[in-house]
Amino acid sequence: MSNTAEMSPVENSGEFFSVSPLMIFPTIMGKFSVYLRQNGEYVLYTSADEVFTERHKRVLYDNGVREVYVKAMHRPHYSRYIEEHLGKILLDDTLPLRERAGLFYSVSSEVMEEMFEAKLPTGLDSEHYKRVLEFVQQTLKFLCLENSLKAVAEFIAHDYKTYTHCVNVFVYTTSVLHTYGLDDETLLRCGIGAMLHDVGKTRIPRLILDKSGKLDPDERRIINRHPTFGLASCTLMPLSQEAMNIILFHHEKMNGSGYPAGLRAEEIPLPVRVVTIADIYDALTTDRPYAKARRPFEVLELMRATMAQDLDMDVFKRFIMVLSGASIIGR
């Protein structure tokens, strides 16, 4: 091992978490130190004020080291480091696809959870937008790779939380829209909309969102306002028309019975129709306060049998094709 590692033991009582050394990039300095574990002790390998070099990485590989450690107190620095270089990690085909998929899901969930927990009186701001924009930019190419949806599906949460729901809808929406041959810029704008489609629920009281029984008429009226609340929450964000359409219209129905505008058929933009299907599918395949999760095949059968007048059935068929190609339907 390196001289640094041999000279700098640290008490085992410290709080650490393990990471793959493959997730640390030579020549890119992070604001965290890297430790090894030897004989029950954590040993400093590289400090926060030095660059993790190719030599550091090669020494670990040559010695069969597959786990390194970072202090728990530096987790925010490590998380930001990973977030900033996520695109490079996800497209590194020397890393196992499953490992990249797990990293994608953990980072995306963290980004969205922090955004949904922000309590800003004027709504979300340009910093939130920038973070979501950077995340979508760095992950779109990964989600369009062959077998990426299949790998990510293993990590998709089935215990409903609004922030993981938004991530799931983003994953499904991107996978489907990619099959239409849309250009990268359009996919980016739609991806941002999918990630933010339920942001208006931050303005809905938790007692209503988490209610285990049937909503009364007043509660239903409040819930139905979340698309307009969502758009209002994003007034400080430079959103595209595609993103605004998704946030505002993802509960519209093909027969005109949806809300808030009662749009019908082709009045509803294609990306919105895709998000609507992804939104319903993910909600029905996750555990919610008032309903248990259903299996994918059961949900698709239910949607086909009871929502044919509500949904774009051509998009629905393509959605099924995408899920089938990722081996999700039989799960």
Short mmCIF file of C-alpha atoms in Angstrom, two decimals:
data_model
loop_
_atom_site.label_atom_id
_atom_site.label_comp_id
_atom_site.label_asym_id
_atom_site.label_seq_id
_atom_site.Cartn_x
_atom_site.Cartn_y
_atom_site.Cartn_z
CA MET A 1 0.00 0.00 0.00
CA SER A 2 1.02 3.63 -0.22
CA ASN A 3 3.17 5.29 2.45
CA THR A 4 0.24 7.51 3.37
CA ALA A 5 -1.83 4.47 4.26
CA GLU A 6 0.91 2.96 6.44
CA MET A 7 1.54 6.13 8.44
CA SER A 8 -1.94 7.35 9.31
CA PRO A 9 -4.05 4.94 11.42
CA VAL A 10 -7.39 6.17 12.76
CA GLU A 11 -9.36 4.80 15.71
CA ASN A 12 -11.94 2.19 14.73
CA SER A 13 -14.60 4.01 16.79
CA GLY A 14 -15.10 6.65 14.12
CA GLU A 15 -18.19 6.68 11.89
CA PHE A 16 -17.47 5.65 8.29
CA PHE A 17 -19.37 4.42 5.26
CA SER A 18 -17.99 2.28 2.45
CA VAL A 19 -17.79 3.22 -1.23
CA SER A 20 -16.31 1.63 -4.33
CA PRO A 21 -12.88 3.04 -5.26
CA LEU A 22 -14.18 3.00 -8.85
CA MET A 23 -16.41 5.94 -7.85
CA ILE A 24 -13.41 8.16 -7.13
CA PHE A 25 -11.81 9.80 -10.15
CA PRO A 26 -8.12 10.42 -10.61
CA THR A 27 -7.19 14.11 -11.02
CA ILE A 28 -10.54 15.26 -9.55
CA MET A 29 -10.20 16.42 -5.96
CA GLY A 30 -13.07 15.82 -3.55
CA LYS A 31 -13.62 17.54 -0.20
CA PHE A 32 -13.33 14.25 1.70
CA SER A 33 -10.56 11.89 2.78
CA VAL A 34 -10.37 8.27 1.68
CA TYR A 35 -9.60 5.50 4.18
CA LEU A 36 -8.78 1.82 4.03
CA ARG A 37 -9.64 -0.71 6.70
CA GLN A 38 -6.70 -2.77 7.95
CA ASN A 39 -6.57 -4.97 11.05
CA GLY A 40 -9.75 -3.45 12.45
CA GLU A 41 -8.55 0.12 12.03
CA TYR A 42 -9.37 2.81 9.47
CA VAL A 43 -6.19 4.00 7.77
CA LEU A 44 -5.90 7.27 5.88
CA TYR A 45 -5.14 6.66 2.20
CA THR A 46 -5.65 10.08 0.61
CA SER A 47 -6.59 13.26 2.44
CA ALA A 48 -9.12 15.88 1.37
CA ASP A 49 -6.36 18.26 0.31
CA GLU A 50 -4.68 15.89 -2.16
CA VAL A 51 -5.67 14.53 -5.56
CA PHE A 52 -6.66 10.87 -5.84
CA THR A 53 -4.29 9.81 -8.62
CA GLU A 54 -4.16 6.97 -11.13
CA ARG A 55 -1.39 5.50 -8.99
CA HIS A 56 -3.64 5.49 -5.92
CA LYS A 57 -6.29 3.68 -7.89
CA ARG A 58 -3.84 1.17 -9.39
CA VAL A 59 -2.35 0.30 -5.98
CA LEU A 60 -5.85 -0.48 -4.69
CA TYR A 61 -6.66 -2.60 -7.72
CA ASP A 62 -3.36 -4.50 -7.57
CA ASN A 63 -3.96 -5.29 -3.89
CA GLY A 64 -7.52 -6.51 -4.43
CA VAL A 65 -9.12 -3.61 -2.53
CA ARG A 66 -12.75 -3.27 -3.61
CA GLU A 67 -14.02 -1.05 -0.77
CA VAL A 68 -12.71 2.20 0.63
CA TYR A 69 -14.21 4.36 3.37
CA VAL A 70 -15.26 7.96 3.90
CA LYS A 71 -16.13 9.58 7.23
CA ALA A 72 -19.87 9.93 7.80
CA MET A 73 -19.36 13.62 8.60
CA HIS A 74 -18.12 14.06 5.01
CA ARG A 75 -21.08 12.30 3.41
CA PRO A 76 -22.55 15.61 2.08
CA HIS A 77 -19.21 16.38 0.37
CA TYR A 78 -19.04 12.88 -1.09
CA SER A 79 -22.66 13.03 -2.24
CA ARG A 80 -22.11 16.34 -4.00
CA TYR A 81 -18.92 15.01 -5.60
CA ILE A 82 -20.80 12.00 -6.98
CA GLU A 83 -23.69 14.19 -8.13
CA GLU A 84 -21.33 16.52 -10.01
CA HIS A 85 -19.62 13.62 -11.81
CA LEU A 86 -22.62 11.32 -12.13
CA GLY A 87 -22.75 11.42 -15.92
CA LYS A 88 -19.16 10.23 -16.19
CA ILE A 89 -19.81 7.38 -13.76
CA LEU A 90 -23.02 6.22 -15.41
CA LEU A 91 -21.42 6.01 -18.85
CA ASP A 92 -18.30 4.19 -17.61
CA ASP A 93 -18.82 0.71 -19.03
CA THR A 94 -15.98 -0.67 -16.91
CA LEU A 95 -18.41 -0.45 -14.00
CA PRO A 96 -21.10 -3.14 -13.69
CA LEU A 97 -24.44 -1.91 -15.02
CA ARG A 98 -26.20 -2.96 -11.81
CA GLU A 99 -23.81 -0.85 -9.73
CA ARG A 100 -24.39 2.18 -11.95
CA ALA A 101 -28.16 1.67 -11.81
CA GLY A 102 -28.10 1.56 -8.01
CA LEU A 103 -26.03 4.72 -7.89
CA PHE A 104 -28.41 6.46 -10.30
CA TYR A 105 -31.39 5.63 -8.12
CA SER A 106 -29.80 6.61 -4.81
CA VAL A 107 -28.53 9.96 -6.14
CA SER A 108 -31.80 10.81 -7.89
CA SER A 109 -33.81 10.00 -4.76
CA GLU A 110 -31.51 12.18 -2.66
CA VAL A 111 -31.75 15.11 -5.08
CA MET A 112 -35.53 14.98 -5.15
CA GLU A 113 -35.98 14.36 -1.42
CA GLU A 114 -33.92 17.44 -0.58
CA MET A 115 -35.88 19.52 -3.07
CA PHE A 116 -39.25 18.32 -1.76
CA GLU A 117 -38.18 19.01 1.82
CA ALA A 118 -37.21 22.62 1.01
CA LYS A 119 -39.59 25.01 2.75
CA LEU A 120 -39.36 28.17 0.69
CA PRO A 121 -42.17 30.74 1.02
CA THR A 122 -41.85 31.80 -2.62
CA GLY A 123 -41.57 28.28 -4.01
CA LEU A 124 -38.60 26.59 -5.63
CA ASP A 125 -35.84 28.83 -6.94
CA SER A 126 -33.23 28.85 -9.67
CA GLU A 127 -30.80 26.84 -7.54
CA HIS A 128 -33.30 24.00 -7.29
CA TYR A 129 -33.87 24.22 -11.03
CA LYS A 130 -30.14 24.16 -11.73
CA ARG A 131 -29.70 21.05 -9.61
CA VAL A 132 -32.57 19.21 -11.32
CA LEU A 133 -31.33 20.38 -14.73
CA GLU A 134 -27.81 19.12 -14.07
CA PHE A 135 -29.12 15.80 -12.80
CA VAL A 136 -31.35 15.22 -15.84
CA GLN A 137 -28.55 16.28 -18.20
CA GLN A 138 -26.16 13.78 -16.64
CA THR A 139 -28.56 10.83 -16.57
CA LEU A 140 -30.48 10.94 -19.87
CA LYS A 141 -27.82 9.13 -21.90
CA PHE A 142 -27.60 6.41 -19.27
CA LEU A 143 -31.36 5.86 -19.27
CA CYS A 144 -31.27 5.52 -23.05
CA LEU A 145 -28.66 2.75 -22.94
CA GLU A 146 -29.77 -0.76 -23.78
CA ASN A 147 -30.79 -2.67 -20.62
CA SER A 148 -30.57 0.41 -18.38
CA LEU A 149 -34.30 0.34 -17.53
CA LYS A 150 -34.04 -3.35 -16.69
CA ALA A 151 -31.15 -2.59 -14.31
CA VAL A 152 -32.83 0.44 -12.71
CA ALA A 153 -36.13 -1.45 -12.25
CA GLU A 154 -34.49 -3.58 -9.57
CA PHE A 155 -34.04 -0.49 -7.41
CA ILE A 156 -37.35 1.27 -8.04
CA ALA A 157 -39.07 1.89 -4.70
CA HIS A 158 -42.51 0.37 -4.18
CA ASP A 159 -43.21 2.22 -0.93
CA TYR A 160 -44.84 5.43 -2.14
CA LYS A 161 -43.09 8.71 -1.44
CA THR A 162 -43.68 11.72 -3.66
CA TYR A 163 -40.00 12.26 -4.36
CA THR A 164 -39.29 8.63 -5.38
CA HIS A 165 -42.52 8.63 -7.38
CA CYS A 166 -41.20 11.58 -9.38
CA VAL A 167 -37.93 9.72 -10.01
CA ASN A 168 -39.83 6.62 -11.16
CA VAL A 169 -42.03 8.64 -13.51
CA PHE A 170 -38.93 10.31 -14.93
CA VAL A 171 -37.35 6.89 -15.59
CA TYR A 172 -40.42 5.45 -17.33
CA THR A 173 -41.13 8.64 -19.27
CA THR A 174 -37.58 8.95 -20.59
CA SER A 175 -37.48 5.28 -21.59
CA VAL A 176 -40.71 5.65 -23.57
CA LEU A 177 -40.01 9.05 -25.16
CA HIS A 178 -36.61 7.78 -26.30
CA THR A 179 -38.41 5.29 -28.56
CA TYR A 180 -40.03 8.20 -30.42
CA GLY A 181 -36.64 9.42 -31.61
CA LEU A 182 -36.88 12.79 -29.88
CA ASP A 183 -33.74 14.92 -29.88
CA ASP A 184 -31.66 15.30 -26.73
CA GLU A 185 -32.84 18.84 -25.99
CA THR A 186 -36.50 17.82 -26.12
CA LEU A 187 -35.81 14.79 -23.92
CA LEU A 188 -34.07 17.10 -21.47
CA ARG A 189 -37.02 19.51 -21.28
CA CYS A 190 -39.50 16.66 -20.86
CA GLY A 191 -37.28 14.95 -18.29
CA ILE A 192 -37.28 18.08 -16.13
CA GLY A 193 -41.07 18.22 -16.36
CA ALA A 194 -41.38 14.55 -15.37
CA MET A 195 -39.09 15.05 -12.36
CA LEU A 196 -41.16 18.04 -11.23
CA HIS A 197 -44.63 16.85 -12.25
CA ASP A 198 -45.88 16.41 -8.66
CA VAL A 199 -43.98 19.28 -7.05
CA GLY A 200 -47.33 20.92 -6.25
CA LYS A 201 -47.93 18.25 -3.61
CA THR A 202 -45.45 20.11 -1.39
CA ARG A 203 -48.32 22.57 -0.82
CA ILE A 204 -50.86 19.87 0.11
CA PRO A 205 -51.27 19.21 3.88
CA ARG A 206 -49.68 15.94 4.98
CA LEU A 207 -52.94 14.89 6.66
CA ILE A 208 -54.56 14.80 3.23
CA LEU A 209 -51.63 13.24 1.36
CA ASP A 210 -51.21 10.49 3.96
CA LYS A 211 -54.90 9.83 4.63
CA SER A 212 -55.56 6.08 4.72
CA GLY A 213 -59.27 6.33 3.94
CA LYS A 214 -61.31 7.82 1.13
CA LEU A 215 -60.94 11.56 0.59
CA ASP A 216 -64.01 13.69 1.20
CA PRO A 217 -65.10 16.16 -1.53
CA ASP A 218 -63.22 19.09 0.00
CA GLU A 219 -60.01 17.06 0.34
CA ARG A 220 -60.35 15.83 -3.23
CA ARG A 221 -60.71 19.44 -4.45
CA ILE A 222 -57.51 20.36 -2.62
CA ILE A 223 -55.61 17.37 -4.07
CA ASN A 224 -56.85 18.27 -7.55
CA ARG A 225 -55.20 21.68 -7.23
CA HIS A 226 -51.68 20.23 -7.06
CA PRO A 227 -50.97 20.79 -10.79
CA THR A 228 -51.69 24.52 -10.47
CA PHE A 229 -49.85 24.61 -7.13
CA GLY A 230 -46.92 22.96 -8.92
CA LEU A 231 -46.74 25.54 -11.65
CA ALA A 232 -47.01 28.32 -9.05
CA SER A 233 -44.12 26.73 -7.10
CA CYS A 234 -41.93 26.95 -10.20
CA THR A 235 -42.48 30.61 -11.15
CA LEU A 236 -38.85 31.41 -10.29
CA MET A 237 -37.57 28.59 -12.50
CA PRO A 238 -36.81 29.11 -16.23
CA LEU A 239 -39.00 26.18 -17.25
CA SER A 240 -39.63 25.23 -20.88
CA GLN A 241 -43.14 24.99 -22.30
CA GLU A 242 -42.82 21.18 -22.35
CA ALA A 243 -42.00 21.08 -18.64
CA MET A 244 -44.82 23.46 -17.73
CA ASN A 245 -47.28 21.42 -19.79
CA ILE A 246 -46.30 18.25 -17.93
CA ILE A 247 -46.63 19.85 -14.50
CA LEU A 248 -49.99 21.45 -15.29
CA PHE A 249 -51.70 18.87 -17.50
CA HIS A 250 -50.58 15.40 -16.34
CA HIS A 251 -54.10 14.69 -14.99
CA GLU A 252 -55.89 15.54 -18.22
CA LYS A 253 -57.74 12.68 -19.95
CA MET A 254 -58.24 11.88 -23.62
CA ASN A 255 -62.04 12.11 -23.25
CA GLY A 256 -61.86 15.61 -21.72
CA SER A 257 -62.87 14.56 -18.19
CA GLY A 258 -59.53 15.38 -16.57
CA TYR A 259 -58.29 18.46 -14.72
CA PRO A 260 -57.48 21.34 -14.48
CA ALA A 261 -58.39 22.41 -18.05
CA GLY A 262 -60.52 19.57 -19.43
CA LEU A 263 -58.26 19.11 -22.46
CA ARG A 264 -59.03 16.22 -24.79
CA ALA A 265 -57.21 14.00 -27.29
CA GLU A 266 -54.60 15.84 -29.41
CA GLU A 267 -54.97 18.99 -27.29
CA ILE A 268 -52.83 17.10 -24.77
CA PRO A 269 -49.16 17.15 -25.89
CA LEU A 270 -47.51 13.76 -26.47
CA PRO A 271 -44.99 14.06 -23.57
CA VAL A 272 -47.88 14.80 -21.20
CA ARG A 273 -49.74 11.70 -22.40
CA VAL A 274 -46.64 9.62 -21.68
CA VAL A 275 -46.21 11.10 -18.20
CA THR A 276 -49.91 10.47 -17.44
CA ILE A 277 -49.51 6.75 -18.13
CA ALA A 278 -46.22 6.52 -16.23
CA ASP A 279 -47.79 8.42 -13.32
CA ILE A 280 -50.78 6.07 -13.04
CA TYR A 281 -48.70 2.93 -13.50
CA ASP A 282 -46.16 3.88 -10.83
CA ALA A 283 -48.84 4.92 -8.34
CA LEU A 284 -50.67 1.60 -8.71
CA THR A 285 -47.48 -0.48 -8.39
CA THR A 286 -46.44 1.16 -5.10
CA ASP A 287 -47.82 0.92 -1.57
CA ARG A 288 -49.90 4.00 -0.75
CA PRO A 289 -51.63 4.89 2.54
CA TYR A 290 -55.00 3.82 1.14
CA ALA A 291 -54.05 0.95 -1.19
CA LYS A 292 -51.48 -1.86 -1.42
CA ALA A 293 -49.21 -2.18 -4.44
CA ARG A 294 -50.38 -4.35 -7.34
CA ARG A 295 -48.21 -6.43 -9.62
CA PRO A 296 -47.18 -4.83 -12.96
CA PHE A 297 -49.21 -7.22 -15.14
CA GLU A 298 -52.30 -6.71 -12.97
CA VAL A 299 -51.93 -2.93 -13.16
CA LEU A 300 -51.57 -2.92 -16.94
CA GLU A 301 -54.64 -5.13 -17.28
CA LEU A 302 -56.58 -2.77 -15.00
CA MET A 303 -55.48 0.27 -16.99
CA ARG A 304 -56.43 -1.40 -20.27
CA ALA A 305 -59.86 -2.50 -18.96
CA THR A 306 -60.95 0.62 -17.08
CA MET A 307 -58.99 3.58 -18.53
CA ALA A 308 -59.12 3.06 -22.29
CA GLN A 309 -61.20 6.25 -22.70
CA ASP A 310 -58.83 8.23 -20.49
CA LEU A 311 -55.45 7.29 -21.95
CA ASP A 312 -53.76 7.45 -25.33
CA MET A 313 -53.86 3.73 -26.09
CA ASP A 314 -51.16 3.97 -28.75
CA VAL A 315 -48.82 5.42 -26.13
CA PHE A 316 -50.05 2.78 -23.68
CA LYS A 317 -49.09 -0.02 -26.11
CA ARG A 318 -45.65 1.51 -26.49
CA PHE A 319 -45.37 1.77 -22.70
CA ILE A 320 -46.13 -1.97 -22.42
CA MET A 321 -43.54 -2.70 -25.12
CA VAL A 322 -40.87 -0.79 -23.18
CA LEU A 323 -41.70 -2.52 -19.89
CA SER A 324 -41.76 -5.89 -21.61
CA GLY A 325 -38.35 -5.25 -23.17
CA ALA A 326 -36.99 -4.54 -19.69
CA SER A 327 -38.55 -7.77 -18.29
CA ILE A 328 -40.64 -5.74 -15.84
CA ILE A 329 -44.13 -7.06 -16.61
CA GLY A 330 -43.48 -10.54 -15.28
CA ARG A 331 -42.15 -9.32 -11.93
#
